[in-house]
XYZ file of C-alpha atoms in Angstrom:
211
model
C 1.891 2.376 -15.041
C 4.552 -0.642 -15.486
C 5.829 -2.476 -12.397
C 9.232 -0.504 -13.115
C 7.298 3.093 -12.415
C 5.518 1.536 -9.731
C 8.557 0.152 -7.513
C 10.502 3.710 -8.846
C 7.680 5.963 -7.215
C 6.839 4.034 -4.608
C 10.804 3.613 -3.199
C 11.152 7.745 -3.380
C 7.635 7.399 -1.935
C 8.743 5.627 0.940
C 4.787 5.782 2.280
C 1.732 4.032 1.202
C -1.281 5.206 2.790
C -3.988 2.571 3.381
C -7.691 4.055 3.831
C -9.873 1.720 4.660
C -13.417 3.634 6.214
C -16.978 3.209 6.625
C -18.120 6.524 4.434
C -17.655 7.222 0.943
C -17.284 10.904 1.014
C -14.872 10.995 4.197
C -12.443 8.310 2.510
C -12.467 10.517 -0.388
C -11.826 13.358 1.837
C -9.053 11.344 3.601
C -7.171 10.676 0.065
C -7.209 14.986 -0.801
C -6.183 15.663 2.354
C -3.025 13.177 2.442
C -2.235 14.455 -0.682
C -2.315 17.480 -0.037
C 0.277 16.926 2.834
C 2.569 15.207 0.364
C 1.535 11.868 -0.176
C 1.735 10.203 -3.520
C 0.899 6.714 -2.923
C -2.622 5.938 -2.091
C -4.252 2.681 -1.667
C -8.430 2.392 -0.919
C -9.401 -1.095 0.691
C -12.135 -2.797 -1.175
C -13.572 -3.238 2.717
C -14.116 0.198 2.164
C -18.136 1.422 1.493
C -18.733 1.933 -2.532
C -14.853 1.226 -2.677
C -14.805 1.153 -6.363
C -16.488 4.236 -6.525
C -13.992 6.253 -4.206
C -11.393 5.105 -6.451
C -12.779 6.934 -9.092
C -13.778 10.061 -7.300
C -10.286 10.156 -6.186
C -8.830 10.191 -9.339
C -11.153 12.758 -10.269
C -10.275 14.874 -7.469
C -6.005 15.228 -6.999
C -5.714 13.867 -11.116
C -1.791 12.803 -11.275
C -0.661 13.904 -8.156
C -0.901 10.893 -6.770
C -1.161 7.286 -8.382
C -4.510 5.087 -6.676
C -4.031 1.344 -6.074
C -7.073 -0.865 -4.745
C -6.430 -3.290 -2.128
C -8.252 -6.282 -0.007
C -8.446 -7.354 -3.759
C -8.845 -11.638 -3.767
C -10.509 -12.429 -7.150
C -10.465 -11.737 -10.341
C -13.583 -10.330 -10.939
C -12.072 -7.942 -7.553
C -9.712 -7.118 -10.146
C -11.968 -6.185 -12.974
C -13.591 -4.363 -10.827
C -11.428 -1.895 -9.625
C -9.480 -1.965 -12.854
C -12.358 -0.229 -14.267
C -12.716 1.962 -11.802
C -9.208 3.430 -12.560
C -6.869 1.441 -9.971
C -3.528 1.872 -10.824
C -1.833 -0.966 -9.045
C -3.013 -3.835 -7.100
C -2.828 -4.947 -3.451
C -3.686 -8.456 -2.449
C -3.656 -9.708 1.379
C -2.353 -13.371 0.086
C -1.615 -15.783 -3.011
C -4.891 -15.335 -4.247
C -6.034 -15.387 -8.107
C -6.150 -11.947 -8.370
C -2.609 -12.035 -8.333
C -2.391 -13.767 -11.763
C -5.312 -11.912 -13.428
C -3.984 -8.422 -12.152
C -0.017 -9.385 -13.867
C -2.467 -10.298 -17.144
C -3.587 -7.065 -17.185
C -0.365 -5.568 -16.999
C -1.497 -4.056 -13.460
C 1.435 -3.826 -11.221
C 0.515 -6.197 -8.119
C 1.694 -5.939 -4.551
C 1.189 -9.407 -3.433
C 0.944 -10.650 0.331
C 2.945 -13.372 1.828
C 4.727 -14.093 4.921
C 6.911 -16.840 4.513
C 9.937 -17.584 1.999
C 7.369 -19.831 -0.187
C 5.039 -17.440 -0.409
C 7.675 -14.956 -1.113
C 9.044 -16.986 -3.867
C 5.432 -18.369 -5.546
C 4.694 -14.733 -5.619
C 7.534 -13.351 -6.950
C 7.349 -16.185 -9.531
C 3.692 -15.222 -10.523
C 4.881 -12.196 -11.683
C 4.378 -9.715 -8.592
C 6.110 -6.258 -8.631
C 6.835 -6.403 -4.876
C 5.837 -8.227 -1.697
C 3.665 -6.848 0.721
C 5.104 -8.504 4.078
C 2.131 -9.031 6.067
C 1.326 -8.889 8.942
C 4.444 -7.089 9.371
C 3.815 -7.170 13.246
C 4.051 -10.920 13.990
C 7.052 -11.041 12.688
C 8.798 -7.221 13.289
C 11.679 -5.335 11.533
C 14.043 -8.859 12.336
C 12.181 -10.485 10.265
C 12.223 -8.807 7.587
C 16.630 -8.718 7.851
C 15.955 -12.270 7.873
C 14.306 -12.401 4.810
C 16.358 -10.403 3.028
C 19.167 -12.856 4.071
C 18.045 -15.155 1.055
C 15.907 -12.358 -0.895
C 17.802 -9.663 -1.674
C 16.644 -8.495 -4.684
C 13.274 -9.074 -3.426
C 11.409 -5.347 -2.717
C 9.495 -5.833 0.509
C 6.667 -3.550 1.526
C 5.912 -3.984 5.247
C 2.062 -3.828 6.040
C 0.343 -4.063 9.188
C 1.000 -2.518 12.759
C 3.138 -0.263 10.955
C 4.135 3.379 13.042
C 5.882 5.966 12.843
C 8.938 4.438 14.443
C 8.802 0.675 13.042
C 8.534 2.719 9.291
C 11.655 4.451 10.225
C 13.135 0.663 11.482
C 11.602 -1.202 8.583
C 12.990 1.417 5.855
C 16.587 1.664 7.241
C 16.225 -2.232 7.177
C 16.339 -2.308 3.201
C 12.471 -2.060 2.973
C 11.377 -0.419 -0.613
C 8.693 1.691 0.970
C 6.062 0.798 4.731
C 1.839 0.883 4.218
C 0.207 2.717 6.913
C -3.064 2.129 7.523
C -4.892 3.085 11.095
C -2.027 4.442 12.667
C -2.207 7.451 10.293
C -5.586 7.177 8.929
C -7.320 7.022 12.665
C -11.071 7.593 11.977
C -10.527 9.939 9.367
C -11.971 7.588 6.247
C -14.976 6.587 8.673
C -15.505 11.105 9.106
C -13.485 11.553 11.887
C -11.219 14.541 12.766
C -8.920 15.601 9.512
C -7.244 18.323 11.356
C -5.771 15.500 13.250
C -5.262 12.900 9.840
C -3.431 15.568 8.418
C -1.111 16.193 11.685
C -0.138 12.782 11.989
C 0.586 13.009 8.037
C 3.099 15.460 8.537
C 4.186 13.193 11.437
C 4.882 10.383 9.116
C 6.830 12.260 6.341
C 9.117 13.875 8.785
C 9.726 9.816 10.165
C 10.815 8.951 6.766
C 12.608 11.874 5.788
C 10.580 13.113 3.437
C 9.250 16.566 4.795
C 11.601 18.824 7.407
């Protein structure tokens, strides 16, 4: 996938799901489940159990129905690693080498940062989009404010992130919100799916992607 399919599917996407759980088999549960609700952007935390290994059983499970990104990924042996494993894109928490190593492999890479610097060392490296994080400290103003000077710049707002700051974030010029526990819950960890999947719809209807 090139960073140009990446930011395409992710923008009519609008949603990137972040599981992050203590059990294998109920993150890989999590993924099916969200896709089967309509979500086509996944990405599995490397502070996830056997994380490399859920990428893969994903995959093998809902095949191109959805595209699989790894993130938590710092180094570049992270990257490697989940390369192998079938990630599709990249998701780093900060500047970190595996920003670099992940545009040498012609991975797309959602890099973090917070401030303009950071915004513009990472855009420089090569990354595909910014991951704005944490989102929260700074809210839906902040990212009008950097947009100000950035406006080319595709922002993906990640942390704190419900149902009604997506909707605020998204009308705000944001190419697409990650949601992590306020749609995963305890699902990734085996919690209740009944209730994952309820709070899926929940989120697509937000972002106007599911009546």
């Amino acid at each position: 996938m090139t960073p140009e399919e990446f930011l395409g599917g992710l923008g009519n996407a609008k949603l990137l799901a972040i599981i992050r759980g203590s059990e294998a088999q109920a993150a890989v549960r999590t993924a099916v489940a969200l896709v089967e609700e309509g979500f086509t952007h996944l990405e599995v935390s490397l502070n996830t159990v056997e994380a490399a290994g859920v990428i893969t059983a994903i995959q093998a499970e809902v095949g191109a129905a959805a595209f699989i990104g790894a993130g938590t990924v710092l180094t570049r042996d992270d990257v490697a690693r989940v390369a192998a494993a079938g990630a599709q894109f990249i998701v780093t928490p900060a500047l970190a080498p595996s920003v670099a190593e992940a545009v040498r492999l012609d991975l797309p890479v959602l890099a973090g940062s917070f401030t303009p610097t950071e915004v513009y060392s990472a855009m420089d490296q090569g990354a595909a989009a910014i991951k704005l994080f944490p989102a929260s400290l700074g809210g839906p103003r902040y990212l009008s404010a950097l947009r100000d000077p950035f406006p080319d710049v595709p922002f993906v707002p990640v942390g704190g992130v419900d149902q009604g700051a997506a909707v605020d974030y998204l009308s705000r010029g944001a190419l697409g919100v990650g949601v992590g526990s306020p749609l995963i819950g305890d699902a990734a960890s085996g919690g209740d799916l009944a209730a994952l999947r309820s709070r899926a719809r929940q989120f697509l209807s937000a972002a106007g992607l599911q009546q």
